[in-house]
Amino acid sequence: MTSLFPALTGDPGEQVALRFGDRSLTYGELAAAAAAVGERIRGNGRVAVWATPSLETAVGVVGVLLAGAAAVPLNPRSGEKELGHILSDSAPALVLAGPGDELPPAMGDVARVDIDVHATGVLPVADDADDSAPALVVYTSGTTGPPKGAVLPRRAIASTLDALADAWQWTGDDVLVHGLPLFHVHGLVLGVLGPLRRGGSVRHLGRFDTRGVARELNTGATMLFGVPTMYHRIAEALPADPELAKALTGARLLVSGSAALPVHDHDRITTATGRRVIERYGMTETLMNTSVRADGEARAGTVGVPLPGVEVRLVEEDGTPITAYDGETVGEIQVRGPNLFTEYLNRPDATADAFTADGWFRTGDMAVRDPDGYVRIVGRKATDLIKSGGYKIGAGEIENALLEHPGVREAAVTGEPDPDLGERIVAWIVPADPGSPPDADALADHVAARLAPHKRPRTVRYLDALPRNDMGKIMKRALPV
Ligand code: MCA
Ligand code: AMP
């Protein structure tokens, strides 16, 4: 029985908890508004939240957690197919949304409750629900098929945030700034629930831009969270932006995650600011596993050491644990600990496949360990998972969407290196009519409308046929680059 937000109970006080643009809430106001949400939704198991980057989303999710229910954050840019899948899979009792939000027809007849950030409900509701009770269901892409709902228990959130507090010396005095989306773990769990669990505050930029980062770090923010694309854009802007350089130089902690930050970007930031960005490694299913510690050596190209309470091991192809810490022997990362999800919703098959018999979760990430225990990620087992802008995107779901376009006969999707996005989605298309192939924008719009804009192909290449092996399977490695 853990209270997720001790700072919201008792006498919550006047400290600012949340700031989005020029709108903010103190702990007292957040406690009252979230309690009002909690009172309205109590008794329901799963509640969807229309997760715009706004105060409403933060209040909605905290309210659901205070009521002991589970929140299902929805990407407000989800296309009809993706949204339809998430709604039918998670079957939320209702959807919480901001008063001005327009919900698309794909929401169907899910009952809507508007979030009023100035409402006043009364605590306590049920913030002491069982540790193993679901707190969040976060949808994450696999190599094939539609995204799976990772069920995260309350204990995973509490334990991961407390482990990060230890690793980063993160306290209630910290003021976090970021511009991350609130329908994924990075922005929601670390970026909103994190500061609230510590009794500190978060300033959300609405959308990421380097000017906002500079402004906030120069006026009291102490920490910055971002995906590598954001740090890449910072590295690009730094030489011509002394305000940004001053801001980063003065920050207490700069943290990158969700994908690898290239050493070149690390180096450019260090050259311009004298500061090192630290990397942590996590996953939707596991929350956070390792991090470079605030009191440790910030070495570019590593994701640091296991967090307190998290067991991390590397295994050979056949499952044999690798004991050598030689910086050379590559194995799959497996993790075990209180930070893990409990299941993929409605997918016992996928859940069983994801764990070994003794409870280790197979991450699919490949790594080596340096002699001092630092983990260096060197690749991924599945080539059909693409990380673009820090979003994980399955090649299979995009291929399926492309095949639903009348102008497409065959489709294959790959990721190619991209200096800004890490990887860029490339679609290889065999047109139904070679005389008039669908144009690249039409295909991008088609995928954006069905799935989500960040899943749209950035490059389209046309072929007469896809390379296939004797079994008829597409050989992506044989695609002409
Ligand atoms: C362009 N747009 C379109 C289309 N083309 N919309 C519809 N149809 C089209 N054909 C719009 C987009 O919606 C967007 O609108 C704008 O054009 C630019 O889109 P995009 O290029 O995708 O955005 P960007 O500016 O390049 O985004 C870069 C980004 C973003 C800000 C870094 O990728 C991002 O927020 N990434 C964070 C991902 C993340 O949080 N991952 C965490 C998951 P508009 O201009 O209106 O915005 S991983 C995780 O949680 C684990 C646990 C971990 O380890 O952290
Ligand atoms: P997601 O499923 O969107 O939660 O993405 C999780 C994946 O992001 C992990 O399995 C890793 O492949 C990748 N990832 C997260 N953090 C890092 C990091 N610091 N360095 C390299 N890869 C990372």
Coordinates of C-alpha atoms and ligand atoms in Angstrom, one line a residue:
M1 CA 0.0 0.0 0.0
T2 CA 1.8 3.0 -1.2
S3 CA 0.6 6.6 -1.6
L4 CA 1.9 7.7 -5.0
F5 CA 1.8 11.4 -4.2
P6 CA 2.6 12.1 -0.5
A7 CA 2.8 15.8 -1.4
L8 CA -0.9 15.9 -2.3
T9 CA -2.1 14.6 1.0
G10 CA -2.1 16.3 4.4
D11 CA -1.5 20.0 3.9
P12 CA -0.6 20.3 0.2
G13 CA 0.3 24.0 0.3
E14 CA 1.1 26.9 -2.0
Q15 CA 4.1 25.6 -3.9
V16 CA 3.6 25.4 -7.7
A17 CA 3.2 21.8 -8.8
L18 CA 2.4 22.2 -12.5
R19 CA 3.0 24.9 -15.1
F20 CA 1.9 24.7 -18.7
G21 CA 2.6 28.0 -20.5
D22 CA 1.0 30.7 -18.4
R23 CA -1.4 28.3 -16.6
S24 CA -0.3 26.8 -13.3
L25 CA -1.6 24.9 -10.3
T26 CA -0.3 24.8 -6.7
Y27 CA -0.2 21.5 -4.8
G28 CA -3.3 22.7 -3.0
E29 CA -5.2 23.4 -6.2
L30 CA -4.0 20.2 -7.9
A31 CA -5.1 18.2 -4.9
A32 CA -8.6 19.7 -5.1
A33 CA -8.9 19.4 -8.9
A34 CA -7.6 15.9 -9.0
A35 CA -9.9 14.9 -6.1
A36 CA -12.8 16.3 -8.1
V37 CA -11.8 14.0 -11.0
G38 CA -11.4 11.1 -8.6
E39 CA -14.9 11.6 -7.2
R40 CA -16.4 11.6 -10.7
I41 CA -14.7 8.5 -11.9
R42 CA -14.5 6.4 -8.8
G43 CA -15.7 2.8 -9.2
N44 CA -14.5 2.6 -12.8
G45 CA -11.6 0.3 -13.7
R46 CA -10.0 1.9 -16.7
V47 CA -10.4 5.5 -17.8
A48 CA -9.0 7.0 -21.0
V49 CA -7.4 10.4 -20.9
W50 CA -7.2 12.6 -24.0
A51 CA -3.5 13.3 -23.4
T52 CA -2.9 16.8 -24.9
P53 CA 0.2 18.5 -23.4
S54 CA -1.9 20.4 -20.9
L55 CA -2.8 21.0 -17.3
E56 CA -6.0 19.0 -17.9
T57 CA -4.1 15.8 -18.8
A58 CA -1.9 16.1 -15.6
V59 CA -5.0 16.7 -13.4
G60 CA -6.9 13.9 -15.2
V61 CA -4.2 11.3 -14.7
V62 CA -3.5 12.2 -11.1
G63 CA -7.3 12.1 -10.5
V64 CA -7.6 8.6 -11.9
L65 CA -4.7 7.5 -9.8
L66 CA -6.1 9.1 -6.7
A67 CA -9.3 7.1 -7.3
G68 CA -7.4 3.8 -7.5
A69 CA -8.3 3.4 -11.2
A70 CA -6.1 2.9 -14.2
A71 CA -5.5 5.6 -16.8
V72 CA -5.2 4.9 -20.5
P73 CA -3.4 7.9 -22.1
L74 CA -4.5 8.5 -25.7
N75 CA -2.4 10.3 -28.3
P76 CA -4.7 13.1 -29.4
R77 CA -3.2 12.8 -32.9
S78 CA -4.0 9.0 -33.1
G79 CA -5.6 8.1 -36.4
E80 CA -8.9 6.3 -36.7
K81 CA -7.4 2.8 -36.9
E82 CA -5.0 3.2 -34.0
L83 CA -7.6 4.9 -31.8
G84 CA -10.2 2.3 -32.7
H85 CA -7.8 -0.5 -31.7
I86 CA -6.8 1.1 -28.4
L87 CA -10.5 1.8 -27.5
S88 CA -11.7 -1.7 -28.3
D89 CA -8.8 -3.3 -26.6
S90 CA -8.8 -1.3 -23.4
A91 CA -12.6 -0.7 -23.2
P92 CA -12.4 2.4 -21.0
A93 CA -15.5 3.3 -19.0
L94 CA -15.2 6.9 -20.0
V95 CA -12.8 9.4 -21.5
L96 CA -11.5 12.5 -19.6
A97 CA -10.8 15.5 -21.9
G98 CA -10.2 19.2 -21.6
P99 CA -13.3 21.3 -22.0
G100 CA -12.3 22.7 -25.4
D101 CA -11.0 19.4 -26.9
E102 CA -12.7 18.1 -30.0
L103 CA -12.9 14.3 -30.0
P104 CA -12.9 12.5 -33.3
P105 CA -15.7 10.2 -34.5
A106 CA -13.4 7.2 -33.8
M107 CA -14.0 7.8 -30.1
G108 CA -17.5 6.3 -30.8
D109 CA -19.9 6.4 -27.9
V110 CA -17.4 6.4 -25.0
A111 CA -18.8 8.7 -22.4
R112 CA -17.0 11.9 -22.0
V113 CA -16.2 13.8 -18.7
D114 CA -14.6 17.2 -19.0
I115 CA -11.7 18.0 -16.6
D116 CA -12.1 21.2 -14.7
V117 CA -8.7 22.2 -13.3
H118 CA -10.4 24.7 -10.9
A119 CA -12.9 22.2 -9.4
T120 CA -12.6 21.4 -5.8
G121 CA -13.1 17.8 -4.6
V122 CA -12.2 16.4 -1.3
L123 CA -9.3 14.1 -0.5
P124 CA -8.6 11.4 0.5
V125 CA -10.0 9.2 -2.2
A126 CA -8.2 5.9 -2.8
D127 CA -4.5 6.8 -3.2
D128 CA -3.6 3.8 -1.1
A129 CA -4.8 1.2 -3.5
D130 CA -2.9 -2.1 -3.7
D131 CA 0.6 -1.9 -5.1
S132 CA -0.1 -4.4 -7.7
A133 CA -3.2 -2.7 -9.0
P134 CA -3.0 -1.3 -12.5
A135 CA -2.1 2.4 -12.7
L136 CA -1.5 3.0 -16.4
V137 CA -2.1 1.1 -19.6
V138 CA 0.4 2.5 -22.1
Y139 CA 0.2 1.4 -25.7
T140 CA 3.5 0.4 -27.4
S141 CA 4.3 -0.9 -30.8
G142 CA 5.7 -4.4 -31.6
T143 CA 7.3 -5.6 -34.8
T144 CA 4.0 -6.8 -36.3
G145 CA 0.3 -6.1 -35.6
P146 CA -1.3 -3.3 -33.6
P147 CA 0.2 -1.7 -30.5
K148 CA 0.0 -3.7 -27.2
G149 CA -1.2 -2.2 -23.9
A150 CA 1.4 -2.5 -21.3
V151 CA -0.3 -2.7 -17.8
L152 CA 1.9 -0.8 -15.3
P153 CA 1.1 -1.4 -11.7
R154 CA 1.3 1.3 -9.0
R155 CA 4.4 -0.2 -7.5
A156 CA 6.3 0.1 -10.9
I157 CA 5.7 3.9 -10.9
A158 CA 6.6 4.4 -7.3
S159 CA 9.7 2.2 -7.5
T160 CA 11.0 3.6 -10.7
L161 CA 10.6 7.2 -9.6
D162 CA 12.2 6.5 -6.2
A163 CA 15.1 4.8 -7.9
L164 CA 15.6 7.8 -10.2
A165 CA 15.5 10.1 -7.2
D166 CA 18.4 8.1 -5.7
A167 CA 20.4 8.1 -9.0
W168 CA 19.8 11.7 -9.8
Q169 CA 19.6 13.2 -6.3
W170 CA 16.2 14.4 -7.5
T171 CA 14.3 16.3 -4.7
G172 CA 11.3 18.6 -4.2
D173 CA 13.6 21.5 -4.8
D174 CA 14.0 20.5 -8.4
V175 CA 12.1 22.3 -11.2
L176 CA 11.9 20.2 -14.3
V177 CA 11.4 21.6 -17.8
H178 CA 10.5 19.5 -20.9
G179 CA 8.3 19.4 -24.0
L180 CA 7.6 15.7 -24.2
P181 CA 4.3 14.2 -25.2
L182 CA 2.1 13.0 -22.3
F183 CA 0.9 9.7 -23.8
H184 CA 4.2 7.9 -23.3
V185 CA 6.2 6.9 -20.2
H186 CA 8.9 9.5 -20.7
G187 CA 6.8 12.6 -20.7
L188 CA 4.0 11.3 -18.4
V189 CA 5.6 9.1 -15.8
L190 CA 9.1 10.7 -15.6
G191 CA 8.1 14.1 -16.7
V192 CA 4.8 14.7 -14.7
L193 CA 4.3 12.0 -12.1
G194 CA 8.1 12.3 -11.3
P195 CA 8.1 15.9 -10.0
L196 CA 4.8 15.4 -8.3
R197 CA 6.1 12.3 -6.3
R198 CA 9.1 14.4 -5.2
G199 CA 6.9 17.4 -4.2
G200 CA 8.8 19.5 -6.8
S201 CA 7.4 21.1 -9.9
V202 CA 7.3 20.7 -13.7
R203 CA 7.1 23.4 -16.4
H204 CA 5.8 22.0 -19.6
L205 CA 6.7 23.8 -22.8
G206 CA 3.5 22.7 -24.7
R207 CA 5.8 21.8 -27.6
F208 CA 9.5 21.5 -27.6
D209 CA 11.7 24.4 -28.8
T210 CA 15.1 25.5 -27.8
R211 CA 14.0 29.0 -26.8
G212 CA 11.6 27.6 -24.3
V213 CA 14.3 25.4 -22.8
A214 CA 16.6 28.5 -22.5
R215 CA 13.9 30.7 -21.0
E216 CA 13.0 28.2 -18.3
L217 CA 16.5 27.0 -17.4
N218 CA 17.5 30.7 -17.1
T219 CA 14.6 31.4 -14.8
G220 CA 14.7 28.8 -12.1
A221 CA 14.3 25.4 -13.8
T222 CA 17.0 22.9 -12.6
M223 CA 16.5 19.8 -14.8
L224 CA 15.9 19.1 -18.5
F225 CA 14.5 15.9 -19.9
G226 CA 14.4 15.1 -23.6
V227 CA 14.7 12.6 -26.3
P228 CA 17.9 12.6 -28.5
T229 CA 16.2 14.6 -31.3
M230 CA 15.7 17.4 -28.8
Y231 CA 19.3 17.4 -27.7
H232 CA 20.4 17.2 -31.3
R233 CA 18.4 20.4 -32.0
I234 CA 19.9 22.0 -28.9
A235 CA 23.4 21.0 -30.2
E236 CA 22.6 22.5 -33.6
A237 CA 21.3 25.8 -32.0
L238 CA 24.1 26.2 -29.3
P239 CA 26.8 27.9 -31.4
A240 CA 24.6 30.8 -32.3
D241 CA 22.6 31.0 -29.1
P242 CA 24.5 32.3 -26.0
E243 CA 21.2 32.3 -23.9
L244 CA 20.8 28.6 -24.5
A245 CA 24.5 27.9 -23.7
K246 CA 24.1 29.9 -20.4
A247 CA 20.9 28.0 -19.6
L248 CA 22.4 24.5 -20.1
T249 CA 25.6 25.5 -18.2
G250 CA 23.6 26.5 -15.2
A251 CA 21.3 23.5 -15.1
R252 CA 21.7 20.9 -12.3
L253 CA 21.0 17.9 -14.6
L254 CA 20.5 17.3 -18.3
V255 CA 18.9 13.9 -19.0
S256 CA 18.4 12.1 -22.3
G257 CA 16.5 8.9 -23.0
S258 CA 14.1 6.9 -25.2
A259 CA 16.9 6.3 -27.8
A260 CA 20.7 6.6 -28.0
L261 CA 22.1 10.1 -28.0
P262 CA 24.9 10.1 -30.6
V263 CA 28.4 10.8 -29.2
H264 CA 28.8 13.6 -31.7
D265 CA 25.8 15.4 -30.1
H266 CA 27.1 14.7 -26.6
D267 CA 30.4 16.2 -27.6
R268 CA 29.0 19.3 -29.2
I269 CA 26.9 20.1 -26.1
T270 CA 29.9 19.6 -23.8
T271 CA 32.1 21.8 -25.9
A272 CA 29.5 24.6 -25.9
T273 CA 28.5 24.4 -22.2
G274 CA 31.1 22.4 -20.3
R275 CA 28.2 20.1 -19.3
R276 CA 27.6 16.5 -19.8
V277 CA 24.2 15.0 -20.7
I278 CA 23.5 11.8 -18.8
E279 CA 21.6 9.0 -20.4
R280 CA 19.1 6.6 -18.8
Y281 CA 17.7 3.4 -20.3
G282 CA 14.1 2.4 -20.1
M283 CA 11.2 0.9 -21.8
T284 CA 7.4 1.2 -21.7
E285 CA 7.2 -2.3 -20.2
T286 CA 10.0 -1.9 -17.6
L287 CA 10.0 1.9 -16.8
M288 CA 13.6 2.7 -16.0
N289 CA 16.4 0.1 -15.8
T290 CA 19.7 1.9 -15.8
S291 CA 21.1 5.3 -15.6
V292 CA 24.3 7.3 -15.4
R293 CA 24.2 8.6 -11.8
A294 CA 24.4 12.3 -10.9
D295 CA 27.3 11.4 -8.7
G296 CA 28.9 9.0 -11.3
E297 CA 31.1 9.4 -14.3
A298 CA 29.1 10.8 -17.2
R299 CA 30.5 8.8 -20.1
A300 CA 29.1 9.4 -23.5
G301 CA 27.7 6.3 -25.2
T302 CA 26.7 4.5 -22.1
V303 CA 23.4 4.2 -20.2
G304 CA 25.1 3.8 -16.9
V305 CA 24.5 1.2 -14.2
P306 CA 21.4 -0.7 -12.9
L307 CA 19.1 1.5 -10.8
P308 CA 18.5 0.4 -7.2
G309 CA 16.2 -2.6 -6.9
V310 CA 16.6 -3.5 -10.6
E311 CA 18.4 -6.7 -11.7
V312 CA 20.0 -6.4 -15.1
R313 CA 21.8 -9.2 -16.9
L314 CA 23.0 -10.0 -20.4
V315 CA 22.3 -13.4 -22.0
E316 CA 23.6 -15.3 -25.0
E317 CA 21.3 -16.3 -27.8
D318 CA 20.5 -19.6 -26.0
G319 CA 19.7 -17.8 -22.7
T320 CA 23.0 -18.5 -20.9
P321 CA 23.9 -15.5 -18.7
I322 CA 27.1 -13.6 -19.7
T323 CA 29.2 -13.1 -16.7
A324 CA 32.1 -11.3 -18.4
Y325 CA 32.2 -7.5 -17.9
D326 CA 34.7 -7.1 -20.7
G327 CA 33.1 -4.3 -22.8
E328 CA 33.0 -6.7 -25.8
T329 CA 30.7 -9.7 -25.3
V330 CA 27.3 -8.7 -26.7
G331 CA 24.1 -10.2 -25.2
E332 CA 20.4 -9.4 -24.9
I333 CA 19.5 -7.3 -21.9
Q334 CA 17.1 -9.0 -19.5
V335 CA 15.6 -7.2 -16.5
R336 CA 13.8 -8.2 -13.3
G337 CA 12.4 -6.0 -10.5
P338 CA 9.5 -4.0 -9.1
N339 CA 9.7 -1.6 -12.0
L340 CA 8.2 -4.1 -14.5
F341 CA 4.7 -4.2 -16.1
T342 CA 2.5 -7.1 -15.2
E343 CA 1.1 -8.0 -18.6
Y344 CA 0.1 -6.9 -22.1
L345 CA -3.7 -6.3 -21.8
N346 CA -5.7 -9.2 -23.4
R347 CA -2.5 -10.7 -24.8
P348 CA -1.5 -13.7 -22.6
D349 CA 0.5 -15.2 -25.5
A350 CA 2.6 -12.0 -25.9
T351 CA 3.0 -11.7 -22.1
A352 CA 4.3 -15.3 -21.8
D353 CA 6.7 -14.8 -24.7
A354 CA 8.1 -11.7 -23.1
F355 CA 9.3 -13.4 -19.9
T356 CA 11.6 -16.3 -19.1
A357 CA 10.4 -19.0 -16.7
D358 CA 12.0 -17.3 -13.8
G359 CA 10.6 -13.9 -14.4
W360 CA 13.2 -12.0 -16.4
F361 CA 11.8 -9.7 -19.1
R362 CA 13.4 -10.0 -22.5
T363 CA 14.0 -6.4 -23.7
G364 CA 15.2 -7.2 -27.2
D365 CA 18.0 -4.7 -26.7
M366 CA 21.6 -5.8 -27.3
A367 CA 24.4 -4.5 -25.1
V368 CA 27.9 -5.0 -23.6
R369 CA 29.0 -4.3 -20.0
D370 CA 32.2 -2.4 -19.3
P371 CA 34.5 -3.7 -16.6
D372 CA 33.0 -1.2 -14.1
G373 CA 29.5 -2.3 -14.8
Y374 CA 28.4 0.4 -17.2
V375 CA 26.0 -0.8 -19.8
R376 CA 26.5 0.2 -23.4
I377 CA 23.6 -0.5 -25.8
V378 CA 24.9 -1.6 -29.2
G379 CA 21.7 -2.6 -31.1
R380 CA 18.4 -4.2 -31.1
K381 CA 17.4 -7.8 -31.8
A382 CA 14.4 -6.9 -34.0
T383 CA 15.2 -5.0 -37.2
D384 CA 11.4 -4.4 -37.6
L385 CA 11.3 -1.9 -34.8
I386 CA 12.2 1.7 -35.7
K387 CA 13.0 4.5 -33.2
S388 CA 12.2 7.8 -34.8
G389 CA 12.2 11.0 -32.7
G390 CA 12.3 8.7 -29.6
Y391 CA 9.0 7.0 -30.7
K392 CA 9.0 3.3 -31.1
I393 CA 7.3 2.3 -34.3
G394 CA 6.7 -1.2 -35.7
A395 CA 7.4 -1.7 -39.4
G396 CA 4.5 -4.2 -39.6
E397 CA 1.7 -1.7 -38.5
I398 CA 2.9 0.8 -41.2
E399 CA 3.1 -1.9 -43.8
N400 CA -0.5 -3.0 -43.0
A401 CA -1.7 0.6 -43.3
L402 CA 0.1 1.1 -46.6
L403 CA -1.4 -2.1 -48.0
E404 CA -4.8 -0.6 -47.3
H405 CA -4.1 2.2 -49.8
P406 CA -5.6 1.4 -53.2
G407 CA -2.5 2.5 -55.1
V408 CA -0.2 0.0 -53.2
R409 CA 0.3 -3.6 -54.3
E410 CA 3.2 -4.5 -52.0
A411 CA 4.9 -2.6 -49.2
A412 CA 7.9 -3.0 -46.9
V413 CA 9.0 -0.5 -44.2
T414 CA 12.5 0.0 -42.9
G415 CA 14.4 2.5 -40.7
E416 CA 17.3 4.5 -42.1
P417 CA 19.8 6.6 -40.1
D418 CA 18.7 10.2 -39.8
P419 CA 20.8 12.9 -38.1
D420 CA 17.7 14.6 -36.5
L421 CA 15.3 11.7 -35.8
G422 CA 17.8 9.0 -35.2
E423 CA 16.0 6.8 -37.7
R424 CA 13.7 7.9 -40.5
I425 CA 10.8 5.7 -41.7
V426 CA 11.3 4.6 -45.3
A427 CA 8.5 2.9 -47.3
W428 CA 9.3 0.7 -50.2
I429 CA 6.3 0.5 -52.5
V430 CA 5.3 -1.7 -55.5
P431 CA 2.5 0.4 -57.0
A432 CA -0.8 -1.3 -58.1
D433 CA -0.5 0.7 -61.3
P434 CA 3.1 1.3 -62.3
G435 CA 1.9 4.0 -64.7
S436 CA 0.5 6.2 -61.9
P437 CA 2.1 5.4 -58.5
P438 CA 0.6 7.1 -55.4
D439 CA 2.7 10.1 -54.5
A440 CA 4.8 10.2 -51.3
D441 CA 2.6 12.9 -49.6
A442 CA -0.6 10.9 -50.3
L443 CA 1.0 7.9 -48.6
A444 CA 2.3 9.9 -45.7
D445 CA -1.2 11.4 -45.2
H446 CA -2.8 8.0 -45.4
V447 CA -0.6 6.6 -42.7
A448 CA -0.9 9.7 -40.5
A449 CA -4.7 9.6 -40.7
R450 CA -4.9 5.9 -39.9
L451 CA -2.1 5.5 -37.3
A452 CA -0.4 8.8 -36.2
P453 CA 1.6 11.5 -37.8
H454 CA 4.8 10.4 -36.3
K455 CA 4.4 7.0 -38.0
R456 CA 4.2 8.5 -41.5
P457 CA 6.9 7.5 -44.0
R458 CA 9.4 10.4 -44.5
T459 CA 10.8 8.8 -47.7
V460 CA 9.1 6.6 -50.3
R461 CA 10.9 4.5 -52.8
Y462 CA 9.3 2.7 -55.7
L463 CA 10.2 -0.7 -56.9
D464 CA 8.9 -3.1 -59.6
A465 CA 9.0 -6.0 -57.1
L466 CA 10.1 -6.6 -53.5
P467 CA 13.1 -9.0 -53.0
R468 CA 11.8 -12.2 -51.7
N469 CA 13.4 -15.5 -50.6
D470 CA 12.3 -19.0 -51.8
M471 CA 9.6 -19.1 -49.1
G472 CA 8.2 -15.8 -50.4
K473 CA 9.3 -13.8 -47.4
I474 CA 10.4 -10.2 -48.0
M475 CA 14.2 -9.9 -47.7
K476 CA 14.6 -6.4 -46.3
R477 CA 18.3 -6.6 -46.2
A478 CA 18.3 -7.0 -50.0
L479 CA 16.5 -3.7 -50.6
P480 CA 18.7 -1.3 -52.6
V481 CA 19.8 1.5 -50.3
Ligands
MCA1 C1 3.5 16.5 -40.9 N1 2.6 16.6 -39.9 C2 1.5 15.9 -40.3 C3 1.9 15.3 -41.5 N2 3.1 15.7 -41.9 N3 0.4 15.6 -39.7 C4 -0.5 14.9 -40.4 N4 -0.2 14.3 -41.6 C5 0.9 14.5 -42.2 N5 1.1 13.9 -43.4 C6 2.7 17.4 -38.7 C7 2.9 16.8 -37.4 O1 1.7 16.3 -36.8 C8 3.5 17.9 -36.6 O2 2.4 18.8 -36.3 C9 4.4 18.5 -37.5 O3 3.9 18.2 -38.8 C10 5.8 18.0 -37.4 O4 5.7 16.6 -37.2 P1 7.0 15.7 -36.8 O5 8.0 15.9 -37.9 O6 6.6 14.3 -36.5 O7 7.4 16.4 -35.5 P2 8.8 16.9 -35.1 O8 8.7 18.4 -34.8 O9 9.9 16.5 -36.0 O10 9.0 16.1 -33.8 C11 10.2 15.8 -33.2 C12 9.9 15.6 -31.7 C13 8.9 14.4 -31.6 C14 9.4 16.8 -31.1 C15 11.3 15.2 -31.1 O11 9.4 13.3 -32.4 C16 8.7 14.0 -30.1 O12 8.0 14.7 -29.4 N6 9.3 12.9 -29.7 C17 9.1 12.4 -28.4 C18 8.8 10.9 -28.4 C19 8.7 10.3 -27.0 O13 8.3 11.0 -26.0 N7 9.0 9.1 -26.8 C20 9.0 8.4 -25.6 C21 8.6 7.0 -25.8 P3 2.6 20.1 -35.4 O14 3.6 21.0 -36.1 O15 1.3 20.7 -35.2 O16 3.2 19.6 -34.1 S1 9.9 5.9 -25.2 C22 9.5 5.8 -23.6 O17 8.6 6.4 -23.0 C23 10.6 4.9 -22.8 C24 10.1 4.4 -21.5 C25 11.8 5.8 -22.6 O18 12.9 5.2 -22.5 O19 11.7 7.0 -22.5
AMP2 P1 9.5 2.3 -25.8 O1 9.0 0.9 -26.1 O2 9.0 3.3 -26.7 O3 9.3 2.5 -24.4 O4 11.1 2.3 -26.2 C1 12.0 1.5 -25.4 C2 13.2 1.3 -26.2 O5 13.9 2.6 -26.3 C3 14.2 0.4 -25.5 O6 13.9 -0.9 -25.7 C4 15.5 0.9 -26.2 O7 15.7 0.2 -27.4 C5 15.3 2.4 -26.4 N1 16.0 3.2 -25.5 C6 15.4 3.9 -24.4 N2 16.4 4.6 -23.8 C7 17.6 4.4 -24.5 C8 18.9 5.0 -24.4 N3 19.2 5.8 -23.4 N4 19.8 4.5 -25.3 C9 19.5 3.7 -26.3 N5 18.2 3.2 -26.4 C10 17.3 3.6 -25.5

